[in-house]
């Protein structure tokens, strides 16, 4: 199953990155299935087992609220992201449940064209493979740096 799981997860990762990079944030919560968890933390907190995240959402409703806040409440300079993803590694499989780790790099592009590396790190994910499709249940975004831009506006 690992070969197929890798293929399904790779496709799900590409869909996730395109959703954010194409500014289709309203579609982002639908990439999560069922009761979900989305968390952003630092490598040092992750390594030390500290549960508190910089961003924490444990339902699709919370993800929808985050998108609404970005669109309607928060004031920030318009920007876009470009995700560069490495190949996922399958960490474990238990029936249809698959845990994976994927390295990422995100570039941030500001309105004036200034482009910078915004974040690097790893996604630790739990997927469920259903009918040939990987559905995301949990995503823990572990940023390599503990220096987080105060403008962590868009999902990573």
XYZ file of N, CA, C and O in Angstrom:
624
model
N 0.817 -1.206 0.000
C 0.000 0.000 0.000
C 0.852 1.258 0.000
O 0.409 2.300 -0.428
N 2.119 1.199 0.443
C 2.930 2.409 0.546
C 3.085 3.123 -0.782
O 3.051 4.338 -0.826
N 3.269 2.372 -1.872
C 3.419 3.016 -3.171
C 2.200 3.823 -3.528
O 2.299 4.981 -3.946
N 1.015 3.233 -3.353
C -0.220 3.972 -3.627
C -0.410 5.102 -2.631
O -0.831 6.186 -3.012
N -0.126 4.857 -1.370
C -0.277 5.905 -0.354
C 0.590 7.098 -0.702
O 0.141 8.247 -0.610
N 1.816 6.835 -1.098
C 2.723 7.919 -1.465
C 2.157 8.728 -2.629
O 2.180 9.960 -2.606
N 1.609 8.039 -3.601
C 1.012 8.726 -4.752
C -0.187 9.564 -4.319
O -0.320 10.730 -4.726
N -1.056 9.017 -3.504
C -2.248 9.746 -3.059
C -1.867 10.955 -2.204
O -2.444 12.037 -2.330
N -0.897 10.766 -1.323
C -0.479 11.868 -0.451
C 0.228 12.955 -1.260
O 0.010 14.146 -1.026
N 1.031 12.572 -2.211
C 1.703 13.559 -3.067
C 0.674 14.419 -3.792
O 0.810 15.640 -3.877
N -0.369 13.793 -4.302
C -1.431 14.559 -4.973
C -2.132 15.487 -3.979
O -2.396 16.661 -4.278
N -2.446 14.976 -2.791
C -3.111 15.812 -1.783
C -2.233 16.999 -1.398
O -2.727 18.122 -1.214
N -0.921 16.769 -1.291
C 0.006 17.862 -0.955
C 0.007 18.922 -2.057
O -0.001 20.125 -1.778
N 0.032 18.473 -3.293
C 0.025 19.425 -4.420
C -1.272 20.228 -4.428
O -1.256 21.446 -4.653
N -2.400 19.571 -4.183
C -3.689 20.275 -4.138
C -3.699 21.310 -3.014
O -4.219 22.422 -3.182
N -3.148 20.956 -1.863
C -3.094 21.851 -0.709
C -2.281 23.107 -1.053
O -2.727 24.238 -0.824
N -1.092 22.903 -1.615
C -0.223 24.040 -1.946
C -0.872 24.933 -3.004
O -0.844 26.166 -2.887
N -1.471 24.327 -4.019
C -2.112 25.123 -5.075
C -3.277 25.931 -4.511
O -3.503 27.074 -4.915
N -4.027 25.355 -3.586
C -5.166 26.052 -2.987
C -4.705 27.357 -2.336
O -5.293 28.418 -2.570
N -3.641 27.277 -1.553
C -3.154 28.476 -0.856
C -2.458 29.421 -1.840
O -2.721 30.620 -1.853
N -1.594 28.874 -2.677
C -0.831 29.716 -3.617
C -1.744 30.412 -4.626
O -1.411 31.499 -5.109
N -2.880 29.801 -4.952
C -3.836 30.401 -5.900
C -4.855 31.306 -5.208
O -5.818 31.743 -5.842
N -4.663 31.539 -3.891
C -5.562 32.408 -3.116
C -7.004 31.894 -3.117
O -7.949 32.663 -3.148
N -7.158 30.595 -3.071
C -8.490 29.995 -2.919
C -8.658 29.566 -1.453
O -8.905 28.412 -1.143
N -8.487 30.534 -0.555
C -8.491 30.221 0.873
C -9.826 29.657 1.342
O -9.870 28.875 2.289
N -10.921 30.051 0.690
C -12.234 29.527 1.082
C -12.312 28.016 0.866
O -13.119 27.338 1.502
N -11.488 27.480 -0.035
C -11.460 26.035 -0.285
C -10.565 25.289 0.701
O -10.636 24.063 0.808
N -9.699 26.011 1.387
C -8.707 25.393 2.269
C -9.340 24.488 3.341
O -8.899 23.338 3.491
N -10.381 24.922 4.072
C -10.951 24.023 5.088
C -11.476 22.710 4.517
O -11.470 21.681 5.199
N -11.921 22.732 3.264
C -12.475 21.498 2.692
C -11.390 20.464 2.405
O -11.714 19.310 2.107
N -10.128 20.845 2.505
C -9.052 19.872 2.328
C -8.885 18.993 3.567
O -8.187 17.984 3.519
N -9.521 19.412 4.663
C -9.489 18.624 5.900
C -10.768 17.804 5.984
O -11.837 18.261 5.586
N -10.642 16.612 6.529
C -11.767 15.701 6.587
C -12.164 15.433 8.041
O -11.293 15.196 8.879
N -13.463 15.479 8.273
C -13.982 15.120 9.594
C -13.435 16.020 10.680
O -13.047 17.156 10.423
N -13.430 15.504 11.916
C -12.810 16.292 12.986
C -11.332 16.441 12.643
O -10.659 15.460 12.357
N -10.848 17.653 12.638
C -9.497 17.858 12.121
C -8.670 18.648 13.115
O -9.186 19.213 14.077
N -7.385 18.657 12.838
C -6.454 19.424 13.656
C -5.480 20.117 12.718
O -4.922 19.487 11.810
N -5.308 21.416 12.902
C -4.303 22.188 12.166
C -3.530 23.000 13.186
O -4.135 23.742 13.975
N -2.229 22.837 13.183
C -1.413 23.503 14.180
C -0.105 23.955 13.541
O 0.465 23.245 12.715
N 0.357 25.141 13.930
C 1.687 25.614 13.542
C 2.489 25.773 14.825
O 2.027 26.387 15.790
N 3.692 25.223 14.821
C 4.561 25.311 15.980
C 6.003 25.437 15.507
O 6.270 25.438 14.310
N 6.912 25.552 16.466
C 8.334 25.648 16.119
C 9.002 24.292 16.329
O 8.509 23.447 17.080
N 10.158 24.136 15.704
C 10.899 22.879 15.827
C 11.286 22.614 17.275
O 11.205 21.476 17.748
N 11.684 23.661 17.996
C 12.106 23.442 19.389
C 10.914 23.043 20.256
O 11.036 22.150 21.099
N 9.762 23.669 20.069
C 8.583 23.267 20.837
C 8.149 21.846 20.478
O 7.773 21.064 21.350
N 8.206 21.519 19.208
C 7.829 20.177 18.770
C 8.771 19.131 19.374
O 8.337 18.116 19.904
N 10.068 19.426 19.306
C 11.077 18.501 19.839
C 10.898 18.306 21.344
O 11.039 17.201 21.855
N 10.514 19.378 22.059
C 10.354 19.290 23.507
C 8.967 18.806 23.918
O 8.669 18.744 25.117
N 8.129 18.508 22.942
C 6.794 17.980 23.242
C 5.831 19.013 23.779
O 4.830 18.656 24.413
N 6.105 20.279 23.541
C 5.215 21.336 24.010
C 4.044 21.457 23.045
O 4.240 21.656 21.849
N 2.857 21.313 23.555
C 1.665 21.227 22.721
C 1.175 22.561 22.186
O 0.485 22.599 21.182
N 1.497 23.651 22.887
C 0.974 24.947 22.466
C 1.492 25.296 21.083
O 2.669 25.124 20.786
N 0.596 25.755 20.252
C 0.982 26.127 18.902
C 0.848 27.625 18.685
O 0.148 28.319 19.420
N 1.508 28.107 17.672
C 1.372 29.504 17.275
C -0.019 29.716 16.698
O -0.661 30.731 16.924
N -0.451 28.731 15.950
C -1.822 28.678 15.427
C -2.372 27.317 15.801
O -1.681 26.305 15.684
N -3.637 27.295 16.262
C -4.260 26.031 16.645
C -5.724 26.069 16.220
O -6.436 27.014 16.534
N -6.132 25.058 15.506
C -7.543 24.909 15.136
C -7.879 23.424 15.188
O -7.155 22.605 14.617
N -8.939 23.095 15.883
C -9.298 21.678 15.982
C -10.679 21.372 15.403
O -11.317 20.412 15.809
N -11.102 22.172 14.447
C -12.338 21.869 13.720
C -12.328 22.624 12.397
O -11.617 23.628 12.251
N -13.133 22.152 11.465
C -13.239 22.874 10.199
C -13.882 24.234 10.419
O -13.582 25.186 9.699
N -14.749 24.344 11.419
C -15.351 25.632 11.745
C -14.290 26.658 12.123
O -14.370 27.822 11.720
N -13.287 26.224 12.892
C -12.206 27.141 13.266
C -11.387 27.538 12.038
O -10.931 28.677 11.929
N -11.217 26.606 11.104
C -10.493 26.934 9.865
C -11.298 27.939 9.046
O -10.742 28.896 8.495
N -12.616 27.737 8.968
C -13.477 28.698 8.256
C -13.407 30.077 8.911
O -13.374 31.098 8.215
N -13.404 30.109 10.244
C -13.287 31.386 10.956
C -11.980 32.087 10.620
O -11.943 33.308 10.460
N -10.906 31.324 10.519
C -9.603 31.911 10.190
C -9.651 32.552 8.806
O -9.157 33.665 8.619
N -10.262 31.875 7.865
C -10.368 32.431 6.506
C -11.242 33.689 6.521
O -10.893 34.702 5.909
N -12.354 33.638 7.242
C -13.220 34.820 7.337
C -12.471 36.001 7.938
O -12.605 37.136 7.466
N -11.688 35.739 8.967
C -10.909 36.818 9.589
C -9.917 37.402 8.593
O -9.745 38.629 8.527
N -9.273 36.537 7.819
C -8.313 37.020 6.818
C -8.995 37.880 5.766
O -8.454 38.891 5.324
N -10.174 37.499 5.365
C -10.868 38.202 4.293
C -11.579 39.466 4.762
O -11.688 40.431 4.014
N -12.099 39.440 6.008
C -12.998 40.510 6.435
C -12.503 41.351 7.602
O -12.908 42.503 7.726
N -11.676 40.819 8.476
C -11.338 41.542 9.701
C -9.891 42.022 9.756
O -9.631 43.145 10.173
N -8.964 41.190 9.364
C -7.551 41.537 9.492
C -7.140 42.542 8.421
O -7.610 42.478 7.287
N -6.259 43.440 8.819
C -5.713 44.408 7.880
C -4.230 44.096 7.723
O -3.474 44.112 8.702
N -3.836 43.785 6.518
C -2.442 43.469 6.253
C -2.157 43.706 4.780
O -3.069 43.737 3.957
N -0.892 43.890 4.469
C -0.499 44.093 3.080
C -0.803 42.830 2.288
O -0.475 41.719 2.713
N -1.451 43.004 1.151
C -1.737 41.848 0.295
C -0.429 41.148 -0.047
O 0.580 41.788 -0.313
N -0.490 39.871 -0.030
C 0.683 39.062 -0.304
C 0.241 37.708 -0.823
O -0.937 37.349 -0.709
N 1.170 36.998 -1.396
C 0.871 35.641 -1.818
C 2.033 34.739 -1.432
O 3.127 35.226 -1.106
N 1.774 33.460 -1.426
C 2.790 32.467 -1.079
C 3.061 31.575 -2.279
O 2.201 31.384 -3.140
N 4.243 31.037 -2.305
C 4.585 29.970 -3.246
C 5.219 28.844 -2.441
O 6.265 29.016 -1.816
N 4.531 27.706 -2.401
C 5.027 26.537 -1.681
C 5.941 25.708 -2.577
O 5.604 25.452 -3.732
N 7.053 25.310 -2.043
C 7.928 24.328 -2.666
C 7.966 23.138 -1.710
O 8.363 23.299 -0.548
N 7.516 21.988 -2.189
C 7.390 20.821 -1.323
C 8.387 19.745 -1.713
O 8.639 19.518 -2.902
N 8.924 19.072 -0.707
C 9.725 17.880 -0.952
C 8.821 16.675 -1.055
O 7.589 16.779 -0.921
N 9.418 15.541 -1.306
C 8.607 14.316 -1.379
C 8.207 13.883 0.025
O 9.016 13.920 0.949
N 6.962 13.454 0.181
C 6.540 12.955 1.496
C 7.245 11.642 1.839
O 7.534 10.846 0.955
N 7.507 11.459 3.119
C 7.994 10.177 3.637
C 6.856 9.549 4.422
O 6.230 10.221 5.252
N 6.588 8.299 4.163
C 5.566 7.577 4.922
C 6.194 7.157 6.242
O 7.189 6.430 6.267
N 5.611 7.619 7.351
C 6.137 7.286 8.672
C 5.506 6.024 9.222
O 6.164 5.233 9.901
N 4.198 5.851 8.970
C 3.513 4.641 9.440
C 2.203 4.487 8.684
O 1.656 5.467 8.156
N 1.729 3.251 8.654
C 0.433 2.956 8.059
C -0.291 2.010 8.991
O 0.286 1.047 9.487
N -1.551 2.322 9.240
C -2.409 1.480 10.069
C -3.746 1.371 9.346
O -4.616 2.218 9.531
N -3.870 0.364 8.506
C -5.063 0.268 7.668
C -5.084 1.418 6.693
O -4.126 1.640 5.962
N -6.174 2.168 6.709
C -6.303 3.306 5.794
C -5.654 4.569 6.340
O -5.572 5.573 5.639
N -5.212 4.560 7.587
C -4.592 5.745 8.201
C -3.088 5.745 7.933
O -2.412 4.741 8.191
N -2.610 6.851 7.435
C -1.201 6.966 7.050
C -0.624 8.245 7.648
O -1.215 9.320 7.499
N 0.490 8.102 8.313
C 1.212 9.277 8.818
C 2.390 9.553 7.892
O 3.076 8.636 7.458
N 2.590 10.838 7.604
C 3.673 11.218 6.700
C 4.357 12.476 7.194
O 3.822 13.209 8.033
N 5.528 12.695 6.646
C 6.320 13.898 6.921
C 6.771 14.450 5.574
O 7.255 13.694 4.733
N 6.601 15.752 5.378
C 6.964 16.381 4.107
C 7.697 17.694 4.381
O 7.158 18.556 5.082
N 8.904 17.852 3.832
C 9.589 19.145 3.988
C 8.966 20.198 3.072
O 8.451 19.871 1.998
N 8.999 21.442 3.541
C 8.436 22.521 2.726
C 9.298 23.782 2.837
O 10.051 23.962 3.800
N 9.122 24.639 1.859
C 9.647 25.987 1.891
C 8.557 26.880 1.308
O 7.918 26.518 0.321
N 8.322 28.024 1.943
C 7.294 28.948 1.469
C 7.954 30.300 1.211
O 8.596 30.868 2.096
N 7.798 30.787 -0.017
C 8.244 32.134 -0.360
C 7.042 33.058 -0.253
O 5.913 32.685 -0.590
N 7.294 34.263 0.249
C 6.233 35.271 0.342
C 6.513 36.357 -0.680
O 7.629 36.882 -0.741
N 5.489 36.688 -1.463
C 5.601 37.700 -2.499
C 4.696 38.868 -2.122
O 3.476 38.710 -1.994
N 5.310 40.038 -1.901
C 4.538 41.221 -1.524
C 4.050 41.948 -2.772
O 4.480 41.646 -3.888
N 3.175 42.916 -2.575
C 2.588 43.648 -3.706
C 3.629 44.309 -4.590
O 3.455 44.400 -5.799
N 4.723 44.810 -3.972
C 5.745 45.493 -4.775
C 6.675 44.511 -5.480
O 7.621 44.926 -6.139
N 6.424 43.223 -5.320
C 7.223 42.210 -5.984
C 8.347 41.654 -5.145
O 9.001 40.688 -5.536
N 8.584 42.285 -3.975
C 9.625 41.776 -3.088
C 9.289 40.332 -2.711
O 8.189 40.046 -2.245
N 10.252 39.450 -2.904
C 10.051 38.027 -2.616
C 11.103 37.582 -1.620
O 12.285 37.881 -1.780
N 10.675 36.859 -0.595
C 11.605 36.372 0.413
C 11.166 34.992 0.887
O 9.993 34.615 0.757
N 12.141 34.265 1.424
C 11.786 32.984 2.046
C 11.069 33.306 3.346
O 11.615 33.987 4.212
N 9.853 32.841 3.459
C 9.015 33.167 4.605
C 9.113 32.105 5.692
O 9.176 32.437 6.879
N 9.107 30.854 5.297
C 9.156 29.778 6.277
C 9.703 28.515 5.625
O 9.484 28.270 4.436
N 10.420 27.744 6.440
C 10.817 26.394 6.049
C 10.452 25.482 7.201
O 10.332 25.918 8.347
N 10.270 24.222 6.884
C 9.929 23.298 7.949
C 9.442 21.972 7.413
O 9.792 21.567 6.299
N 8.613 21.322 8.228
C 8.084 20.006 7.876
C 6.601 19.946 8.232
O 6.176 20.527 9.237
N 5.858 19.278 7.387
C 4.474 18.943 7.702
C 4.467 17.539 8.294
O 5.002 16.607 7.696
N 3.841 17.392 9.449
C 3.569 16.067 10.001
C 2.065 15.867 9.883
O 1.288 16.618 10.501
N 1.675 14.908 9.066
C 0.270 14.754 8.691
C -0.268 13.382 9.040
O 0.465 12.388 9.077
N -1.573 13.359 9.252
C -2.319 12.102 9.327
C -3.365 12.146 8.226
O -4.207 13.057 8.194
N -3.267 11.197 7.319
C -4.219 11.061 6.221
C -5.023 9.791 6.401
O -4.567 8.817 7.009
N -6.217 9.802 5.810
C -6.986 8.576 5.642
C -7.164 8.391 4.138
O -7.588 9.321 3.446
N -6.824 7.207 3.670
C -6.961 6.904 2.252
C -8.339 6.285 2.039
O -8.647 5.220 2.586
N -9.180 6.982 1.265
C -10.537 6.520 0.991
C -10.780 6.601 -0.511
O -10.639 7.678 -1.101
N -11.124 5.473 -1.098
C -11.426 5.415 -2.531
C -10.351 6.080 -3.389
O -10.649 6.874 -4.289
N -9.114 5.792 -3.092
C -8.014 6.309 -3.890
C -7.714 7.777 -3.687
O -7.062 8.410 -4.519
N -8.167 8.330 -2.568
C -7.918 9.736 -2.288
C -7.420 9.888 -0.849
O -7.987 9.293 0.073
N -6.366 10.678 -0.669
C -5.848 10.953 0.674
C -6.600 12.140 1.257
O -6.623 13.217 0.659
N -7.230 11.905 2.408
C -7.979 12.969 3.081
C -7.219 13.366 4.341
O -6.894 12.524 5.168
N -6.987 14.658 4.480
C -6.180 15.176 5.581
C -7.008 15.270 6.860
O -8.048 15.914 6.895
N -6.519 14.616 7.926
C -7.165 14.697 9.240
C -6.404 15.623 10.179
O -7.019 16.339 10.955
N -5.098 15.532 10.137
C -4.273 16.356 11.024
C -3.088 16.908 10.244
O -2.474 16.191 9.448
N -2.772 18.161 10.512
C -1.541 18.744 9.965
C -0.882 19.547 11.077
O -1.466 20.500 11.606
N 0.321 19.144 11.425
C 1.152 19.926 12.325
C 2.280 20.509 11.488
O 3.084 19.766 10.925
N 2.291 21.825 11.387
C 3.318 22.537 10.632
C 4.430 22.877 11.621
O 4.202 23.630 12.567
N 5.602 22.301 11.423
C 6.735 22.536 12.314
C 7.727 23.421 11.573
O 8.398 22.977 10.637
N 7.803 24.679 11.997
C 8.703 25.645 11.364
C 10.119 25.458 11.915
O 10.294 25.289 13.126
N 11.096 25.492 11.032
C 12.486 25.288 11.454
C 12.965 26.388 12.381
O 13.730 26.138 13.299
N 12.542 27.614 12.128
C 13.011 28.751 12.910
C 12.018 29.089 14.013
O 10.804 28.940 13.844
N 12.544 29.560 15.124
C 11.662 30.038 16.195
C 11.296 31.507 15.980
O 10.480 32.051 16.713
N 11.918 32.139 14.981
C 11.586 33.531 14.653
C 10.438 33.512 13.651
O 10.625 33.181 12.486
N 9.256 33.854 14.145
C 8.060 33.836 13.317
C 7.649 35.270 13.045
O 7.508 36.068 13.972
N 7.455 35.586 11.784
C 6.964 36.902 11.402
C 5.636 37.150 12.102
O 4.791 36.264 12.175
N 5.471 38.340 12.634
C 4.216 38.628 13.318
C 3.035 38.579 12.353
O 1.905 38.455 12.775
N 3.312 38.660 11.081
C 2.250 38.606 10.093
C 2.147 37.187 9.531
O 2.465 36.932 8.398
N 1.751 36.275 10.364
C 1.498 34.907 9.924
C 0.039 34.868 9.505
O -0.829 34.370 10.209
N -0.216 35.476 8.346
C -1.598 35.683 7.930
C -2.176 34.463 7.228
O -3.212 33.942 7.626
N -1.517 34.013 6.207
C -2.056 32.930 5.394
C -1.667 31.586 5.989
O -0.642 31.475 6.655
N -2.447 30.555 5.725
C -2.045 29.221 6.198
C -0.736 28.799 5.537
O -0.468 29.156 4.391
N 0.039 28.039 6.258
C 1.272 27.484 5.680
C 0.988 26.126 5.073
O 0.133 25.414 5.470
